[in-house]
Coordinates of C-alpha atoms in Angstrom, one line a residue:
X1 CA 36.1 -30.9 139.5
X2 CA 34.3 -29.0 137.0
X3 CA 33.5 -30.5 133.7
X4 CA 32.7 -29.1 130.3
X5 CA 32.5 -31.0 127.3
X6 CA 33.4 -29.9 123.6
X7 CA 32.1 -32.4 121.3
X8 CA 34.4 -35.3 121.8
X9 CA 36.5 -33.8 124.2
X10 CA 36.1 -33.3 127.9
X11 CA 37.8 -30.8 129.9
X12 CA 38.0 -31.8 133.7
X13 CA 39.0 -28.5 135.8
X14 CA 40.2 -28.7 139.2
X15 CA 40.3 -25.5 141.5
X16 CA 38.2 -23.4 139.5
X17 CA 38.0 -20.3 139.3
X18 CA 41.0 -18.6 141.3
X19 CA 43.5 -21.5 140.4
X20 CA 42.5 -23.9 137.6
X21 CA 44.3 -26.9 136.8
X22 CA 42.9 -28.4 133.3
X23 CA 43.2 -31.7 132.2
X24 CA 41.6 -33.0 128.6
X25 CA 39.9 -36.3 127.9
X26 CA 39.1 -37.2 124.2
X27 CA 37.2 -40.0 123.1
X28 CA 39.2 -41.9 120.2
X29 CA 37.5 -44.7 118.5
X30 CA 39.2 -47.5 120.6
X31 CA 38.8 -45.8 123.9
X32 CA 40.2 -42.6 125.7
X33 CA 43.3 -40.6 125.8
X34 CA 44.2 -38.2 129.0
X35 CA 46.2 -35.3 128.2
X36 CA 48.1 -34.2 131.5
X37 CA 46.9 -35.8 134.7
X38 CA 46.7 -32.7 137.1
X39 CA 48.3 -32.9 140.9
X40 CA 48.4 -36.1 142.8
X41 CA 45.2 -35.5 144.8
X42 CA 43.1 -35.5 142.2
X43 CA 43.8 -38.7 140.2
X44 CA 41.1 -40.1 141.9
X45 CA 38.4 -37.6 140.3
X46 CA 39.8 -38.4 137.1
X47 CA 39.6 -42.2 137.4
X48 CA 35.6 -41.5 138.9
X49 CA 35.0 -39.7 135.7
X50 CA 36.8 -42.3 132.9
X51 CA 34.5 -45.0 134.9
X52 CA 31.9 -43.1 134.4
X53 CA 32.2 -43.1 130.8
X54 CA 33.1 -47.0 130.7
X55 CA 35.6 -46.8 127.9
X56 CA 39.1 -48.1 128.2
X57 CA 41.7 -45.6 128.8
X58 CA 44.5 -46.2 126.0
X59 CA 46.9 -43.4 126.7
X60 CA 48.3 -40.5 129.0
X61 CA 49.8 -37.8 126.6
X62 CA 52.0 -35.6 129.1
X63 CA 52.9 -31.5 127.3
X64 CA 55.7 -31.0 130.2
X65 CA 56.9 -32.4 133.4
X66 CA 56.0 -29.9 136.1
X67 CA 53.7 -31.0 139.2
X68 CA 50.3 -30.1 138.0
X69 CA 50.5 -31.7 134.6
X70 CA 51.9 -35.3 136.1
X71 CA 51.0 -35.8 139.3
X72 CA 48.7 -38.1 139.1
X73 CA 50.9 -40.4 136.7
X74 CA 51.5 -43.1 138.9
X75 CA 47.6 -43.3 140.8
X76 CA 46.2 -43.2 137.3
X77 CA 48.3 -45.8 135.7
X78 CA 48.0 -48.3 138.8
X79 CA 44.5 -48.2 138.0
X80 CA 44.9 -48.6 134.1
X81 CA 48.4 -50.5 133.9
X82 CA 47.8 -50.8 130.1
X83 CA 47.3 -47.3 129.2
X84 CA 50.4 -46.0 127.2
X85 CA 52.5 -43.2 128.8
X86 CA 53.9 -40.5 126.5
X87 CA 56.2 -37.8 127.1
X88 CA 58.8 -35.8 125.2
X89 CA 62.0 -37.4 125.4
X90 CA 63.6 -34.3 126.6
X91 CA 61.0 -33.7 129.3
X92 CA 61.2 -37.9 130.5
X93 CA 64.4 -36.7 131.8
X94 CA 63.0 -34.3 134.5
X95 CA 60.4 -36.9 135.4
X96 CA 63.9 -39.0 136.6
X97 CA 64.9 -35.9 138.8
X98 CA 67.4 -35.0 136.3
X99 CA 67.8 -31.3 136.2
X100 CA 70.9 -31.2 134.5
X101 CA 70.9 -28.6 131.2
X102 CA 72.1 -29.6 127.9
X103 CA 74.7 -27.7 125.5
X104 CA 73.0 -24.4 124.9
X105 CA 70.3 -24.5 127.8
X106 CA 71.7 -21.6 129.9
X107 CA 68.8 -20.7 132.0
X108 CA 68.2 -23.3 134.9
X109 CA 64.6 -25.1 134.8
X110 CA 61.9 -23.6 137.1
X111 CA 58.6 -25.2 138.8
X112 CA 58.2 -28.2 140.6
X113 CA 59.2 -31.7 139.2
X114 CA 58.0 -34.8 140.9
X115 CA 60.2 -38.0 140.6
X116 CA 57.5 -40.5 139.2
X117 CA 57.3 -44.3 139.9
X118 CA 56.0 -44.9 136.6
X119 CA 58.3 -45.1 133.5
X120 CA 57.4 -43.7 130.2
X121 CA 56.4 -46.3 127.3
X122 CA 57.2 -44.2 124.6
X123 CA 59.6 -40.9 124.5
X124 CA 57.9 -38.6 121.8
X125 CA 59.6 -36.5 119.1
X126 CA 58.2 -33.2 117.3
X127 CA 56.7 -34.2 114.1
X128 CA 55.1 -37.5 115.5
X129 CA 51.2 -38.8 115.0
X130 CA 49.6 -40.4 117.4
X131 CA 46.0 -41.0 118.3
X132 CA 45.0 -38.6 115.2
X133 CA 47.6 -35.7 116.7
X134 CA 50.6 -34.7 115.5
X135 CA 53.4 -34.0 118.2
X136 CA 54.6 -30.1 117.7
X137 CA 57.7 -28.8 120.1
X138 CA 56.4 -25.9 122.5
X139 CA 59.6 -25.4 124.1
X140 CA 60.0 -22.6 126.7
X141 CA 57.9 -23.6 129.7
X142 CA 60.0 -26.4 129.9
X143 CA 62.7 -27.6 127.6
X144 CA 60.9 -30.5 126.3
X145 CA 57.4 -29.0 126.3
X146 CA 55.2 -30.3 123.4
X147 CA 51.6 -29.8 121.9
X148 CA 49.4 -31.9 120.2
X149 CA 47.2 -30.7 117.2
X150 CA 44.5 -32.3 116.0
X151 CA 44.6 -31.3 112.2
X152 CA 41.4 -32.7 111.0
X153 CA 39.6 -30.3 113.3
X154 CA 41.9 -27.5 114.2
X155 CA 42.1 -28.3 117.6
X156 CA 45.2 -28.1 119.5
X157 CA 46.1 -29.0 123.1
X158 CA 48.5 -26.2 124.2
X159 CA 49.7 -27.7 127.7
X160 CA 51.4 -24.2 129.2
X161 CA 52.6 -22.8 126.1
X162 CA 49.9 -20.3 126.4
X163 CA 47.4 -19.5 129.6
X164 CA 43.8 -17.9 129.7
X165 CA 43.6 -17.3 133.2
X166 CA 44.2 -13.7 134.1
X167 CA 44.4 -13.0 130.6
X168 CA 45.7 -14.5 127.4
X169 CA 49.4 -14.8 127.8
X170 CA 52.6 -16.6 126.5
X171 CA 54.3 -18.7 128.8
X172 CA 56.9 -16.5 130.6
X173 CA 54.4 -13.5 130.1
X174 CA 53.7 -13.0 133.7
X175 CA 50.4 -12.2 134.8
X176 CA 49.4 -10.6 137.8
X177 CA 46.1 -12.0 138.4
X178 CA 47.5 -15.3 137.8
X179 CA 51.6 -15.4 137.7
X180 CA 52.2 -19.0 138.4
X181 CA 53.1 -20.3 134.7
X182 CA 54.8 -17.6 133.9
X183 CA 57.0 -17.8 136.9
X184 CA 57.9 -21.2 136.2
X185 CA 58.9 -20.7 132.6
X186 CA 62.4 -21.9 131.8
X187 CA 62.8 -19.8 128.7
X188 CA 61.1 -16.9 127.8
X189 CA 62.6 -16.3 124.6
X190 CA 61.9 -19.7 123.6
X191 CA 58.7 -19.7 124.4
X192 CA 57.9 -17.0 122.3
X193 CA 59.0 -18.8 119.0
X194 CA 57.2 -21.8 120.0
X195 CA 53.9 -19.7 120.6
X196 CA 54.8 -18.1 117.0
X197 CA 54.4 -21.4 115.5
X198 CA 51.7 -22.6 117.3
X199 CA 49.7 -19.4 116.3
X200 CA 50.6 -19.9 112.7
X201 CA 48.5 -23.4 112.7
X202 CA 45.1 -20.7 112.9
X203 CA 43.7 -23.6 115.4
X204 CA 40.1 -23.1 116.0
X205 CA 40.4 -24.2 119.8
X206 CA 42.8 -24.1 121.9
X207 CA 42.9 -25.8 125.3
X208 CA 45.3 -24.8 127.5
X209 CA 47.0 -25.6 131.2
X210 CA 45.2 -23.0 133.3
X211 CA 42.0 -21.2 132.1
X212 CA 39.0 -21.6 129.7
X213 CA 39.8 -22.9 126.1
X214 CA 40.5 -20.0 123.7
X215 CA 38.2 -19.9 120.6
X216 CA 40.0 -18.8 117.0
X217 CA 43.4 -17.0 116.7
X218 CA 42.5 -13.5 118.0
X219 CA 43.2 -13.8 121.5
X220 CA 46.2 -16.0 121.0
X221 CA 47.8 -13.4 118.5
X222 CA 47.1 -10.6 121.2
X223 CA 49.1 -12.5 123.6
X224 CA 51.8 -13.3 121.5
X225 CA 52.0 -9.9 120.2
X226 CA 52.5 -8.5 124.0
X227 CA 54.9 -10.8 124.9
X228 CA 57.0 -9.8 121.7
X229 CA 56.6 -6.2 122.7
X230 CA 58.0 -7.1 126.3
X231 CA 60.8 -9.1 124.9
X232 CA 61.9 -6.2 122.2
X233 CA 61.4 -3.5 125.6
X234 CA 64.1 -5.6 127.1
X235 CA 66.8 -5.3 124.4
X236 CA 66.1 -1.4 123.5

């Protein structure tokens, strides 16, 4: 496990540098908030680091339901039963093994989706605020993907709406050096629409599920333009 600190935010990275999986842990006034949980086998290391910080774990915020983001939930919740578990209302169905599609969702859901024993405490809708963060619609990688935005500090927790490993990219834009997020994306067109909204926020720092954080908007913008060009070519 590799740890890097960005002020009050701790990024924990597993399997760097080739197949990095990130989780973020940030210090809130009352304790710690964990964003995503990596794989089940990573939960012990996450718990050890939380113990080192010697602060209560207040919540687990999930960006989406893929295994490399939710795999550690059950083990972490067992150790911290008072930590509240949050996920979007749409992706909560995926946690229960329900892959059925809503009306208008015409593409099949991709990626590994484990069934958890833990039940979410709160089902999120875009626009809600919690722990100083605003919940944002980031659908595309999964139907219910969300991002979390610290408006005060202009810090974005994007999950897999973007990646930086293998080159900055929007979800669904397959990068040969790290193709997994692209291959596991549910709807590329929806992912581009979500990315446009996130770039418009002009974050100063963007944490992603795979790869180093992205500073400023330049690389986000280039990734968006690349994805838009690829989408446009398909319609020519």
